Amino acid sequence: MFTFFTKFRIYFAAFFIPFFLLGFVFILLKVYPFGAHSLLMADQFTQYLPFYHHLYDVAKGDGNLFYSWESGMGLNFWGTFAYYLSSPISILIFLLPQTHLPEAFILMTLTKTGLAGLTMCSYLIKIEGRQNLNALMFSSMYALMSFTIGYFFNIMWLDSLYVLPLVLLGIDQLFKKRYWLFIVSLSLLFISNFYMAYIVGLFAFLYFIAKILLQDTITIQSILVDCMNFILCTVVAFGISAFIIIPTYLQLNTNEYQPFDWNSLFLIDVRFFELLAKPFNSGVHLLDRPNIYSGLFTLLLFPLFFISKKIKVKEKMIYFILLLGLILSFQIHGLNIIWHAFESPTGYLHRFGFVFSFLVIYLAFRVLMIFDSEELPSLYKVSFSAICILILLTEFEPEQMSIMKAIVNALFLILFCFLLYLRESKLTYRAIATWMILLAILMDISLNAYQQVKTLNSYPGYSYSRNEYNISTPGFHEAIKKLGEKDSTFYRLNSSIRMTANDSLRYQYKGMNNFNTLSNGTLHDFMYHLGYSTTLGVRSLAQNNGILASDALLGFKYALSEQKVNKHGYTKELCVMNSCIYKNKDALPIGFMMEAEQFKLQRKEEAAFVNQNLFLGGTKDYFKKLAPEKTIYHNLSVKKEGQMLYVKKNNPNDEGYIEMTFPISGEQQLYTLLSAGKGFAGFGETNIYVNGKSIGIYPNAHYERVLDLGAFSDEISKVKIEFLVPETQLTHRLFYGLDIPSFQKRMKEMREQAFQVTDYSDTTMKGTITAKTDNMLFFSIPYDRGWNAKVNGEKVPVEKLGGFLGLKLENGTHDVELKFIPEGLVLGSMISIISLLSFLTWLFMTKSKNNRQNKAVARETE
């Protein structure tokens, strides 16, 4: 065992140095169990955490990887698994209890960071041909580059960091007629995360082209052979991972994402000095500027690649073009979008920054391999230039480069310069100088990691305490469990007690809210026109307090709240401490008969209440527009132009509001649709009061469509819109009342032709229905091509009704069965099995052939 560790000590060090350095940074920042903090931030808290909870439930037998009823009223979960969870490192979560998932995230983050160091070290050792401290220096810088630190909360991206060196090493092996590493690493890349696989794949292709051009002898025949090998290996890797890629691609293809604006092709995203500041230690703007710090030692060395006389001109030119292309990709919007698969990213605008860091680390490593005393004059010039740039940055980019930061960076540069001088000029000190360089590198990257995690924690939404992992309302989870024990039927629940938009996945109740890149865009579009919030379009859906009519149609039988639910038809069912569940007597089952016309909604933004009437069907306008009996403007100057209302406070420091009085006759549920400001910039500009009680800030992110103002019966309602900014504009200010008696009568009519569930599971739904006429059986199940249906044992086509499933039925009684399997999963699995078997067969045959050849050579030698 000692011999084994001694032989591979560099590899062990390459893994454990970044592992423990980053772990030590977390300890210094008092992350639990060393303090009250956590690493939960942004998407890690709102997406990964509940998704991993569901993965844990799947492992316990309480969930399904293919489909989840809990998210978005029903979601094809296979794509979510492929996008967020399919990393092989995810298995580490099962080493800890489910209640310690935040700590499992720490373990996964440290492991992936360590693996990045290990694979990069392996790549560099293959280049140099021997194990030494050089590879350890640069692999540590690669593992703890600012891309790793700035985006570690997007844990799915970290897999690409440790797979990239393997893919590139596999490409190097292709030219030696060795194919297995490229196929295996590329397959691992596709399976780990198909999104980052695109970025790595694009860079790998450019790397492959560069390697072709760098060959000593280039012929058309050799180029064709190399390209054919590259393509065939890529096809095999694609085939092995087809069970992930094909279903996920088909799911993504059902959504319409924002098209690329070709008019923005040549816009400049990042200014020159902004980019120039980013390779230095302790950079800021981690979320909206490229994270390309790769260690100051790298910054000092890689320019020498293009200066040194020991490197061929052709090689300099090829890598200069590649490097320049990456730099321009940071700055020019069109090139940036190409790296993101022609889709504008939502936040985190330069997700390919790690391939730039890889390239400059590679070039710096190449320089160190040939570095000697002849390179020292060039080193001094580069060092002097870097310090001059630091001085300029304190003037042109003081936010990114303060004087103190500039001094720290300059001291490190001078130290590295001195140590390199000592290493090459005083050969007796060579070994100790090398160890000192390694120590200085570790100090440099550790300081940067500490400062950048600290910077992340200063951003809103990027710092949650360990206690915030648990929902704060007493009795919340217990109330959900108690309801499940009491009601075993299929039902949905809307909770006003929430931490994230994905709480229903974590706490295992069937809800509407979800925030997920792989959400159902068809559903979201339909729900938007019904008046529900879809702030991020395809990616988000929020029910908020709901809309009484459509909530009933969609089977929301219960509401969970710590305050009294102010809705007609809701009665208290049970309470556990502060958490109470209310039952909606008007909620319908998951299926019932409807007219196809009820799904032909108007596409106007202001038509939510018109669409609610269409969705309800029948002959009445259940929602009726209300006009205020009296309107008061306080401390406001108001100007109306068409549908736009411009408001400005007379005294910006005093309260300014509009108060409207509505006489409510009979039983009504009151709603408003208000649009303030100019889109996202207008969120948080108004506060709504009803009869003197604040409902909260609205519109806001994930709360910008129809707002429930409460239940009223023959009374006066006063609605006040308080303006929180000195000046804004109102685009829509609609008020509607839902007539409760006519609505409840309609619900009773529709219940007469309801689907009776006899059995259901995670991927099936069975039941019976009696249809009075030929019509459509509507299921409040989001439409997905993975659903298949049988009526009375015969397979029938599934139709799309708005964003939901529908079946054509004739009058009479029918047995109906629905089954789900992700579209493309069967085909993808078959391709994966065939590809894997073919690859293993080829490996076996190749090994057998090599063994026979070796035996033949041995016999000839004898």
Coordinates of N, CA, C and O in Angstrom, one line a residue, residues 20 35 100 122 138 260 339 365 380 484 501 557 564 597 608 672 703 711:
F20 N -8.9 20.0 -0.1 CA -8.8 20.5 1.3 C -8.6 22.0 1.3 O -9.0 22.7 2.3
G35 N -20.0 26.4 11.7 CA -20.6 27.7 12.0 C -22.0 27.6 11.5 O -22.6 26.6 11.2
H100 N -29.4 16.0 5.7 CA -28.1 16.7 5.6 C -27.7 16.8 4.2 O -26.5 16.8 3.8
S122 N -3.3 14.6 -14.7 CA -3.0 13.5 -15.6 C -2.8 14.0 -17.0 O -1.9 13.4 -17.7
F138 N 0.0 23.5 -11.8 CA -1.0 24.0 -12.8 C -2.4 23.3 -12.6 O -3.4 23.8 -12.9
F260 N -32.9 34.1 -31.0 CA -31.8 35.0 -31.0 C -32.1 36.2 -31.8 O -32.6 36.2 -32.9
W339 N -21.5 30.1 -28.2 CA -21.0 29.2 -27.1 C -22.1 28.7 -26.2 O -21.9 27.7 -25.5
F365 N 1.8 26.2 -18.9 CA 2.6 25.0 -18.5 C 3.6 24.6 -19.6 O 4.7 24.2 -19.3
Y380 N 10.7 39.5 -17.1 CA 10.7 40.8 -16.5 C 9.8 41.8 -17.2 O 9.0 42.6 -16.6
G484 N -52.2 13.5 3.9 CA -52.0 12.3 3.1 C -52.6 11.0 3.8 O -53.1 10.2 3.1
A501 N -39.8 27.9 -5.3 CA -40.9 27.6 -6.2 C -40.9 26.0 -6.4 O -41.8 25.6 -7.1
K557 N -57.7 20.8 -4.4 CA -58.7 20.5 -3.4 C -58.4 21.1 -2.1 O -59.3 21.3 -1.2
K564 N -55.8 32.7 7.8 CA -57.1 32.2 7.3 C -57.1 32.5 5.8 O -56.8 33.5 5.3
E597 N -63.8 24.2 -27.5 CA -63.8 25.7 -27.6 C -63.3 26.3 -26.3 O -62.9 27.5 -26.3
A608 N -56.9 38.0 -19.3 CA -56.9 36.8 -18.4 C -58.3 36.5 -17.9 O -58.7 35.3 -17.8
T672 N -57.6 41.6 -9.3 CA -57.1 42.7 -10.1 C -56.0 42.2 -11.0 O -55.3 41.1 -10.7
Y703 N -44.8 37.1 -9.4 CA -46.1 37.5 -8.8 C -46.7 38.7 -9.6 O -47.0 39.7 -9.0
A711 N -62.4 37.6 -0.5 CA -63.8 37.2 -0.6 C -64.7 38.3 0.0 O -64.4 38.8 1.1

